[in-house]
Short mmCIF file of C-alpha atoms and ligand atoms in Angstrom, two decimals:
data_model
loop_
_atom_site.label_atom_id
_atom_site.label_comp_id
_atom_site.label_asym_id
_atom_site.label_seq_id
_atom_site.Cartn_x
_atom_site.Cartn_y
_atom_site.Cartn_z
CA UNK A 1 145.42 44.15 44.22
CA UNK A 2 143.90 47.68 44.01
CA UNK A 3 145.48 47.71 40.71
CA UNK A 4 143.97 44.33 39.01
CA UNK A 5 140.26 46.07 40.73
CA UNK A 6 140.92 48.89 38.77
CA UNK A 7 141.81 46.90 35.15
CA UNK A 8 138.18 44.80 36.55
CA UNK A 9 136.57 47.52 36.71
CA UNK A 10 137.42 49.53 33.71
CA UNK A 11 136.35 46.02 31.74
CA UNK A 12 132.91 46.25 33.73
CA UNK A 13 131.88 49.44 32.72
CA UNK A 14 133.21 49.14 29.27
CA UNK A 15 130.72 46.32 29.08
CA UNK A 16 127.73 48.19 30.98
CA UNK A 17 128.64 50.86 27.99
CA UNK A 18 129.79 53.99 30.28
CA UNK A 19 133.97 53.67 30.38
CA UNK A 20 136.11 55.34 32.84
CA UNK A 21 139.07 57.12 31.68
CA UNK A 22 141.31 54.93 33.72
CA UNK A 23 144.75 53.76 33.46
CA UNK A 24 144.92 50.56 36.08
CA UNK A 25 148.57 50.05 35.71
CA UNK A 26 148.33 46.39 34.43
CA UNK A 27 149.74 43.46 37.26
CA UNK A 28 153.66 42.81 35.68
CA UNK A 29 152.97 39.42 34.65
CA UNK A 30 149.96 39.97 31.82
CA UNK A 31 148.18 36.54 30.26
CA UNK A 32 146.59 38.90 27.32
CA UNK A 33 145.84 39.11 24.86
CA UNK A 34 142.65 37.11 25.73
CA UNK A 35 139.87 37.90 23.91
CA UNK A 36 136.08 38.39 25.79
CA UNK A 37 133.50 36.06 24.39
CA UNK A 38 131.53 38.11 21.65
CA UNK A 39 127.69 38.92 23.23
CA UNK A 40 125.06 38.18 21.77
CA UNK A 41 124.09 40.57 18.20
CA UNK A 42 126.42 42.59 15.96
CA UNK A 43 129.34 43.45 18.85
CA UNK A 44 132.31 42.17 19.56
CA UNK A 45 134.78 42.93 22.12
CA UNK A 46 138.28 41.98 23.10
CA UNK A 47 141.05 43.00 25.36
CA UNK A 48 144.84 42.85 24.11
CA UNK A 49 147.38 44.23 26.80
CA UNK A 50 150.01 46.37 24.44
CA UNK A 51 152.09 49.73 25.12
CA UNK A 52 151.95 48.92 28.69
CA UNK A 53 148.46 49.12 29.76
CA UNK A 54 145.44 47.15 29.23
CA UNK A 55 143.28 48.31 26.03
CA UNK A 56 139.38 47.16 25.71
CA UNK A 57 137.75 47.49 22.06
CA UNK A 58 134.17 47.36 21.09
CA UNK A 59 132.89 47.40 17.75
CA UNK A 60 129.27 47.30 16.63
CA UNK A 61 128.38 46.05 12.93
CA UNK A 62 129.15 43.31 10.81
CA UNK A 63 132.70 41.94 11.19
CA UNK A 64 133.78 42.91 14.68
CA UNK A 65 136.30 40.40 15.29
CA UNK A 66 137.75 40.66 12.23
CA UNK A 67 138.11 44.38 12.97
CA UNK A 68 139.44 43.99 16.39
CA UNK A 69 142.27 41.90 15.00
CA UNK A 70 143.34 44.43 12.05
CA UNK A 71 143.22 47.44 14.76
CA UNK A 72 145.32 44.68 17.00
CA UNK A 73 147.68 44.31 14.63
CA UNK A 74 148.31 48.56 13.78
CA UNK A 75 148.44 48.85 17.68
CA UNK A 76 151.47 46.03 17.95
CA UNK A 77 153.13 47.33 15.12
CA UNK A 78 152.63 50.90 16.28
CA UNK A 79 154.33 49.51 19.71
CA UNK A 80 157.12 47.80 17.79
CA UNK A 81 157.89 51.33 15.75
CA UNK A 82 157.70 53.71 18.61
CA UNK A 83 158.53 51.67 21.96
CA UNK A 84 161.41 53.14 23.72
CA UNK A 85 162.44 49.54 25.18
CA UNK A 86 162.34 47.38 21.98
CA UNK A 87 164.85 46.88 20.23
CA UNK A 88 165.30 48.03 16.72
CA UNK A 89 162.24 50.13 16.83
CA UNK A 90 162.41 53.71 15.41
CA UNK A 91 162.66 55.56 18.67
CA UNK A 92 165.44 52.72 20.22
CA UNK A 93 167.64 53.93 16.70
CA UNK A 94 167.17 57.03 17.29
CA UNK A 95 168.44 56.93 20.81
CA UNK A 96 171.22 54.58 19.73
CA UNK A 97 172.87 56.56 17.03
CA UNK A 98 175.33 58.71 18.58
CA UNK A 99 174.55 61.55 16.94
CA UNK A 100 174.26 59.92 13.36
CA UNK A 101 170.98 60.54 11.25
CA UNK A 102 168.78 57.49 11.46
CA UNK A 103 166.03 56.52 8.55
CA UNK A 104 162.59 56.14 10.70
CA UNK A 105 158.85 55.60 9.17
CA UNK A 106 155.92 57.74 8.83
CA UNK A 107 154.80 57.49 12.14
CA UNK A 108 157.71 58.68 14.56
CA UNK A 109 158.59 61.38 11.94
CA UNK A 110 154.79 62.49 12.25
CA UNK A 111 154.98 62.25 16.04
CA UNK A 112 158.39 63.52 16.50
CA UNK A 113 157.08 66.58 14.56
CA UNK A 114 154.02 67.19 16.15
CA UNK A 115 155.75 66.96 19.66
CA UNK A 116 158.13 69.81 18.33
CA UNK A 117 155.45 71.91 17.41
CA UNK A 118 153.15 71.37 20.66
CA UNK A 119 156.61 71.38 22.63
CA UNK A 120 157.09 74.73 20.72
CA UNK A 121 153.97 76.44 21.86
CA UNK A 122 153.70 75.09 25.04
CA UNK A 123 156.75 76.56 25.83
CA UNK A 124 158.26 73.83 26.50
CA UNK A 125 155.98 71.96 28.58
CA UNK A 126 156.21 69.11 26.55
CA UNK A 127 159.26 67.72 26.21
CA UNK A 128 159.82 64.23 24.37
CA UNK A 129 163.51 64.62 25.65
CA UNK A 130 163.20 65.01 29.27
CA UNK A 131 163.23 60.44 28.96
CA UNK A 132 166.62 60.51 31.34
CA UNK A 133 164.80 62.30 33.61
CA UNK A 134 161.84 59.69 33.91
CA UNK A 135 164.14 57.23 33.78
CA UNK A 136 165.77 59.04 36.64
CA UNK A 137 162.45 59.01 38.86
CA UNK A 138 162.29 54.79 37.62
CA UNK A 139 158.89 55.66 35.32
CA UNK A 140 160.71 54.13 33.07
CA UNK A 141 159.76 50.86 31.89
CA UNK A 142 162.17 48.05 32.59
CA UNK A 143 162.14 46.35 29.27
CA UNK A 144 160.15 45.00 26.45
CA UNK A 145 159.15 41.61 28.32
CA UNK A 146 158.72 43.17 31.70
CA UNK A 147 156.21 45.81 31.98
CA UNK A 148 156.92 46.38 35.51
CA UNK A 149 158.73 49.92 36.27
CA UNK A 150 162.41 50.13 37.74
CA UNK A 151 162.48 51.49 41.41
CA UNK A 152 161.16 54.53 42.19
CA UNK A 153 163.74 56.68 43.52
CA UNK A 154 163.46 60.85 44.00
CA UNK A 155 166.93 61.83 43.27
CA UNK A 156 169.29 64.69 44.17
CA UNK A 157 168.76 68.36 42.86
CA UNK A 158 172.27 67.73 41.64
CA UNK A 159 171.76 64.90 39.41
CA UNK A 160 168.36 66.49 37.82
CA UNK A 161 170.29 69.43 36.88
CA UNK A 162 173.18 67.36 35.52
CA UNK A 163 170.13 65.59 33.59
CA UNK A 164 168.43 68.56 32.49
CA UNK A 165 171.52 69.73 30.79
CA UNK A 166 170.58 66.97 28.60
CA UNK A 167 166.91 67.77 27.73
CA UNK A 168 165.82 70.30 24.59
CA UNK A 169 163.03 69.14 22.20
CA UNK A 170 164.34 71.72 19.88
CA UNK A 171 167.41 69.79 19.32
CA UNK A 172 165.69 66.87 17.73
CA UNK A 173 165.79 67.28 14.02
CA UNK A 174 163.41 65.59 11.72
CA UNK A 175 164.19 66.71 7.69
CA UNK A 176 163.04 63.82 5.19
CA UNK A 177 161.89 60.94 7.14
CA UNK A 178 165.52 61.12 8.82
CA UNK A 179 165.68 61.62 12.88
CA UNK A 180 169.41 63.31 14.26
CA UNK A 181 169.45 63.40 17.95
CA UNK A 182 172.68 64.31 20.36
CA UNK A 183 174.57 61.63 21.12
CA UNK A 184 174.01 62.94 24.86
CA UNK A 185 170.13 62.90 24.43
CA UNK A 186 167.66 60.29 24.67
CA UNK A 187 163.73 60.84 23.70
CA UNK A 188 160.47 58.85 24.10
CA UNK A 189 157.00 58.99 22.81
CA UNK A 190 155.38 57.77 26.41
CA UNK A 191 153.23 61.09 26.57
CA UNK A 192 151.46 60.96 22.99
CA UNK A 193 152.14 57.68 21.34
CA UNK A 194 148.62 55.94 23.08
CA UNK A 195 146.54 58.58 21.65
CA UNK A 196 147.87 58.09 18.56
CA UNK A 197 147.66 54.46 18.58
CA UNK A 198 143.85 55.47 19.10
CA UNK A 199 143.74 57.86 16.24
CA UNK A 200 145.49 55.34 13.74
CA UNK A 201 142.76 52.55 15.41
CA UNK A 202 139.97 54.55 14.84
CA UNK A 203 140.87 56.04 11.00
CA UNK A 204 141.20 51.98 10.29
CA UNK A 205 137.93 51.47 11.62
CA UNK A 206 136.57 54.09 9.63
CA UNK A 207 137.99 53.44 6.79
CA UNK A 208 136.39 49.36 7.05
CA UNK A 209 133.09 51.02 7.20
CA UNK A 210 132.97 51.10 10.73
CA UNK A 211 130.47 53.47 12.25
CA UNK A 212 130.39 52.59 15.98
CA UNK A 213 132.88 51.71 18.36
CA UNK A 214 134.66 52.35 21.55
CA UNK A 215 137.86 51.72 22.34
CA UNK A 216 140.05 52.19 25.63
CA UNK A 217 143.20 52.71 25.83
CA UNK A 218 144.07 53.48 29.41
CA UNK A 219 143.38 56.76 29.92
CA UNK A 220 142.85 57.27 26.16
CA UNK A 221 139.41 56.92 25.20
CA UNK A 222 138.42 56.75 21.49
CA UNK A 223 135.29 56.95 19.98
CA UNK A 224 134.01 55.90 16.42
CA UNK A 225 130.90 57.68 15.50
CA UNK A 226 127.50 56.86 18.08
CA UNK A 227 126.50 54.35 20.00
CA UNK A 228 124.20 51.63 17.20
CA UNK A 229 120.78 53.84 18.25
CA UNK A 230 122.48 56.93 17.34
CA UNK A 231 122.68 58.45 20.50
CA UNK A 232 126.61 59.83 21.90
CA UNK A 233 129.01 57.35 23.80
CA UNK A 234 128.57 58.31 27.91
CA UNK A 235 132.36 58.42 28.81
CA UNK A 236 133.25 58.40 32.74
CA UNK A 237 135.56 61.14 33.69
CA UNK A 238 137.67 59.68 36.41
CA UNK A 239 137.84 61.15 40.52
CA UNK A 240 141.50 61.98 40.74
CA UNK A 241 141.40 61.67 44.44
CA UNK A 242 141.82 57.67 45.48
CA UNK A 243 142.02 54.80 43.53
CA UNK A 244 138.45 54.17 43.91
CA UNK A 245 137.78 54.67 39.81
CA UNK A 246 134.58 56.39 40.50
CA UNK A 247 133.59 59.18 38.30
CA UNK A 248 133.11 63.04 38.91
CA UNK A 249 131.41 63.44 35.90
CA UNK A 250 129.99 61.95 32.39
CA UNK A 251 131.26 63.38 28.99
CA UNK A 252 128.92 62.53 25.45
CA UNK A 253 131.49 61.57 22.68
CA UNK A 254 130.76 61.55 18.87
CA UNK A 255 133.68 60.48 16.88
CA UNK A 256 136.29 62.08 19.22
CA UNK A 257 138.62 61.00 21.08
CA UNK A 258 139.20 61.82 24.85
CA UNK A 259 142.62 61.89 26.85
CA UNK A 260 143.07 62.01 30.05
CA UNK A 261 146.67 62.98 32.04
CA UNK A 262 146.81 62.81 35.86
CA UNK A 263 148.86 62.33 38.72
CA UNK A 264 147.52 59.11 40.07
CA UNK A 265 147.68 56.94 37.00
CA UNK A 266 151.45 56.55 37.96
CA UNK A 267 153.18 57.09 40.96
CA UNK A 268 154.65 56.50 44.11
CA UNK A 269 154.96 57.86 47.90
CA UNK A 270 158.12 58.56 49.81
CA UNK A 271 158.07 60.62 53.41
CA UNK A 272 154.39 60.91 52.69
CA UNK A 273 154.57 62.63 49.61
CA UNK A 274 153.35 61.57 46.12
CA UNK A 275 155.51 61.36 43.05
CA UNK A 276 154.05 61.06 39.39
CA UNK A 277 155.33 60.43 36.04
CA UNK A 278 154.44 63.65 34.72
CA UNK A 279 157.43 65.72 34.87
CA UNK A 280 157.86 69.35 34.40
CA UNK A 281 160.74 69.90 32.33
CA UNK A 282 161.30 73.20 34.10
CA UNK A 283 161.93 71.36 37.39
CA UNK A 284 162.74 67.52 36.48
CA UNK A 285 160.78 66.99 38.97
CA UNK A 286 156.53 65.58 38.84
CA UNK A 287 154.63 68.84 37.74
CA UNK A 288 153.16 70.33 40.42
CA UNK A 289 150.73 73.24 38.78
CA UNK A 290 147.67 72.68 40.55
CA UNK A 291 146.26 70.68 38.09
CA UNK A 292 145.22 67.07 39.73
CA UNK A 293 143.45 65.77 35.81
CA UNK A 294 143.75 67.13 32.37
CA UNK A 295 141.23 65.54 29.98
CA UNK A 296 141.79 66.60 26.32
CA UNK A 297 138.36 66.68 24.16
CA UNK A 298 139.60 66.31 20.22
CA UNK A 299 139.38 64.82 16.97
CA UNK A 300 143.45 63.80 16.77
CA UNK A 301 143.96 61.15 19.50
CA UNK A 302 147.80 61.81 19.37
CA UNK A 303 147.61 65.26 19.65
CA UNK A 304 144.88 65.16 22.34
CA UNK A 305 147.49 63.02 23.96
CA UNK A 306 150.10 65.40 24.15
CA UNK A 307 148.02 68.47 25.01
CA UNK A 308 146.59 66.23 28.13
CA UNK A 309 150.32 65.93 28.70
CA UNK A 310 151.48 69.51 28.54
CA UNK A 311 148.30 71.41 29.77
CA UNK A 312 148.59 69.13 32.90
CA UNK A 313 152.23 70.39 33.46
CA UNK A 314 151.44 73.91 32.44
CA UNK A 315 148.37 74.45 35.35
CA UNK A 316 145.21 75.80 34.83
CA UNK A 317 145.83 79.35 33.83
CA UNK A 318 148.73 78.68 30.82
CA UNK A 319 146.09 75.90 29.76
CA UNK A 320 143.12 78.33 29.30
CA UNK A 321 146.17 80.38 27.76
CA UNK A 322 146.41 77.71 25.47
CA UNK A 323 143.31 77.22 24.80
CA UNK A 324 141.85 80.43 23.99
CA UNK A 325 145.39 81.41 21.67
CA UNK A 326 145.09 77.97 19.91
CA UNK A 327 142.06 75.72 19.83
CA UNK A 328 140.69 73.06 18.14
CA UNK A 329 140.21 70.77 21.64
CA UNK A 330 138.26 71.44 24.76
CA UNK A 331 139.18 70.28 27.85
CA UNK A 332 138.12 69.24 31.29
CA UNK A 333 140.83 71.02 34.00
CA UNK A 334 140.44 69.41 38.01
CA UNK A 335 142.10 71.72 40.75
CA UNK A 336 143.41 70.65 43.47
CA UNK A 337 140.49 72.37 45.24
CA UNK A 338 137.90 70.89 43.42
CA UNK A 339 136.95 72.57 41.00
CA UNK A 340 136.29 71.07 37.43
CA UNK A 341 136.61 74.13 34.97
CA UNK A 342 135.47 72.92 31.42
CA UNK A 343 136.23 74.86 28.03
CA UNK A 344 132.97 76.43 26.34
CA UNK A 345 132.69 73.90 23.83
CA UNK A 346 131.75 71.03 26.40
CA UNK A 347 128.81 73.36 27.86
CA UNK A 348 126.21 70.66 26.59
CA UNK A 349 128.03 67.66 26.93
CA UNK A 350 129.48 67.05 30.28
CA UNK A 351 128.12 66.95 33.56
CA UNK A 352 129.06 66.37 37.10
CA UNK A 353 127.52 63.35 38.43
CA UNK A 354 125.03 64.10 41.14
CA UNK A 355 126.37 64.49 44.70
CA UNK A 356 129.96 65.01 43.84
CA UNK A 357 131.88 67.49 46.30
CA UNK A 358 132.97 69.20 42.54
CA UNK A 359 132.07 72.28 41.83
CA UNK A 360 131.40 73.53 37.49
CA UNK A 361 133.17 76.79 35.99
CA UNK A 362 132.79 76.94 32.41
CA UNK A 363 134.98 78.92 30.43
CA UNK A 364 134.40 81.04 27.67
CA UNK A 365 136.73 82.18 25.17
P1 AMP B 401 150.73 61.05 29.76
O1 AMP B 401 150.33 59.93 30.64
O2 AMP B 401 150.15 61.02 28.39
O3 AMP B 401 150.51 62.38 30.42
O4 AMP B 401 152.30 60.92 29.48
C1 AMP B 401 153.21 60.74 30.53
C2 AMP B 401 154.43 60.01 30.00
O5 AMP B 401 155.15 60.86 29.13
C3 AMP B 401 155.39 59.63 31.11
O6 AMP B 401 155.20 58.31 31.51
C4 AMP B 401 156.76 59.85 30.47
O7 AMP B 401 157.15 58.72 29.73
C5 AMP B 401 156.52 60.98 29.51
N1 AMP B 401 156.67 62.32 30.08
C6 AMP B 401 156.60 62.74 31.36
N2 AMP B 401 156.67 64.07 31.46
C7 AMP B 401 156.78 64.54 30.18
C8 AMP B 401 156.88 65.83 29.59
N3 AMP B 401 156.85 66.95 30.32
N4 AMP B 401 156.96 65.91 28.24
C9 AMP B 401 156.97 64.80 27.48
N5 AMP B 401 156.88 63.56 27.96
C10 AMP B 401 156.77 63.42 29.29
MG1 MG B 402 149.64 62.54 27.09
#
């Protein structure tokens, strides 16, 4: 129940026009794609559940159906290329060839490739391999017509090491549009492909002549230039403590996309203690860095996606690390002691909402 509250609320305040980066885990037996009825003026919204969570769009201008369908249609086709589950997509070859080289399209060569090179200088905090593992844990999706998760088991140090034997990023070889992967390895694109659904969303929208929309992705918020008077999109940044979806603070978007990683989008409790889908591949176990919420501020959905991803497993320090050796994002870190430290860059567009327990650091380069 908390969960459909959550997916109800995320739809209210997209439609109130301030969005929460939520991810309400959708209820395992979906109805979407429905489609909201269209207000009144030049927007048009809809709601299409795809890549396991529950996506809201709103365009402003002339045409907004129209362009909710065509970004509809790149998102299922997106989830039919990179799904892990479906049959016959690229990533489902790939995992399937026993070691053989397998043809794949632009997309999970581009992703595969990026997540090698963020997996490279993260030092290997992000890890598109480490899928046995989350399988392991049952974060794993049970199949393509059942969004529902296997059971959630913690298993034995034994096993996760056994598993971990079978988890390198650097062993995935993309040359030429072809994928090789062990026959002993199995990868996914859970941690990056949303953001880049976003991205490819977004560039389409553009490209129509688009010049103001919002869409949200489940904890994947993309923005397409301003809101119709010109001024930025408000964006709620989630409380990571409780389910309650309220916010501890308001980012202003222009054009950007903003992703947001954190232990309570997916989890469950055993003995009293809470177990998320973000693993550290160091471990193979949830990451546990101190970090409770990663929120990645960029103009590359995908790879805002899988810095949210790795700077959540990497903990605050690494990420600033990050950060100040890399750049071109800004982030918003939460501590487990509540402290929201924001990269320099957000200085003038995020706040804390008024009588949060939160405290501000801002960091400078
Ligand atoms: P996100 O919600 O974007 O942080 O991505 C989390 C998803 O990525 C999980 O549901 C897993 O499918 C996968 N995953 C978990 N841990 C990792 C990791 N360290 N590196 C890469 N993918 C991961
Ligand atoms: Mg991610």
């Amino acid at each position: 129940m908390k969960r459909f509250a959550a997916i109800l609320l995320a739809l209210t305040l997209l439609l109130s026009g301030c969005t929460g980066t939520v991810t309400p885990t959708p209820e395992p037996t979906p109805t979407l794609p429905v489609s909201l009825p269209t207000p009144g003026g030049d927007v048009a919204e809809g709601t299409i559940f795809a890549m396991d969570t529950v996506m809201t769009f709103r365009i402003h201008g002339e045409n907004g159906q129209e362009m909710i369908s065509l970004i509809t249609n790149t998102i299922n086709s997106l989830e039919n290329t990179l799904s892990v589950t479906r049959e016959g997509s690229d990533v489902w070859n790939i995992n399937h060839a026993t070691g053989e080289p397998i043809a794949v399209g632009e997309d999970a060569a581009y992703l595969l490739t990026l997540a090698k090179e963020l997996g490279e200088k993260a030092d290997g905090a992000l890890d598109v391999t480490m899928y046995p593992v989350v399988k392991a844990w049952g974060f794993a999706t049970k199949g393509v017509d059942d969004p529902g998760e296997a059971e959630h088991r913690v298993p034995r140090a034994e096993e996760l090491s056994e598993l971990l034997e079978h988890v390198d990023y650097r062993k995935v070889a993309v040359q030429d549009g072809t994928v090789t992967l062990p026959a002993d390895m199995e990868l996914d694109l859970g941690a990056i492909a949303k953001g880049y659904a976003g991205e490819r969303a977004a560039d389409l929208l553009r490209e129509n002549g688009v010049t103001s929309a919002l869409l949200n992705m489940g904890g994947n918020v993309q923005s397409v230039g301003s809101k119709p008077d010109g001024s930025p999109w408000r964006i709620g940044i989630q409380d990571p403590a409780g389910d309650t979806g309220a916010y501890l603070g308001v980012l202003q978007l222009v054009d950007q996309a903003a992703v947001t990683s954190g232990g309570y989008q997916r989890y469950f409790e055993e003995d009293g203690i809470r177990y998320w889908h973000i693993m550290d591949p160091a471990t193979g176990a949830p990451a546990r860095s101190g970090l409770t919420q990663v929120t990645i501020v960029g103009d590359k959905g995908g790879l805002c996606d899988g810095l949210s991803t790795a700077l959540f497993v990497m903990g605050r320090e690494k990420a600033l690390d990050y950060w100040r050796t890399y750049g071109g994002f800004e982030a918003i870190l939460v501590d487990g002691d509540n402290t929201v430290w924001i990269t320099a860059g957000l200085k003038d567009s995020f706040s804390l909402v008024e009588g949060t327990e939160y405290t501000l650091q801002v960091v400078e380069e």
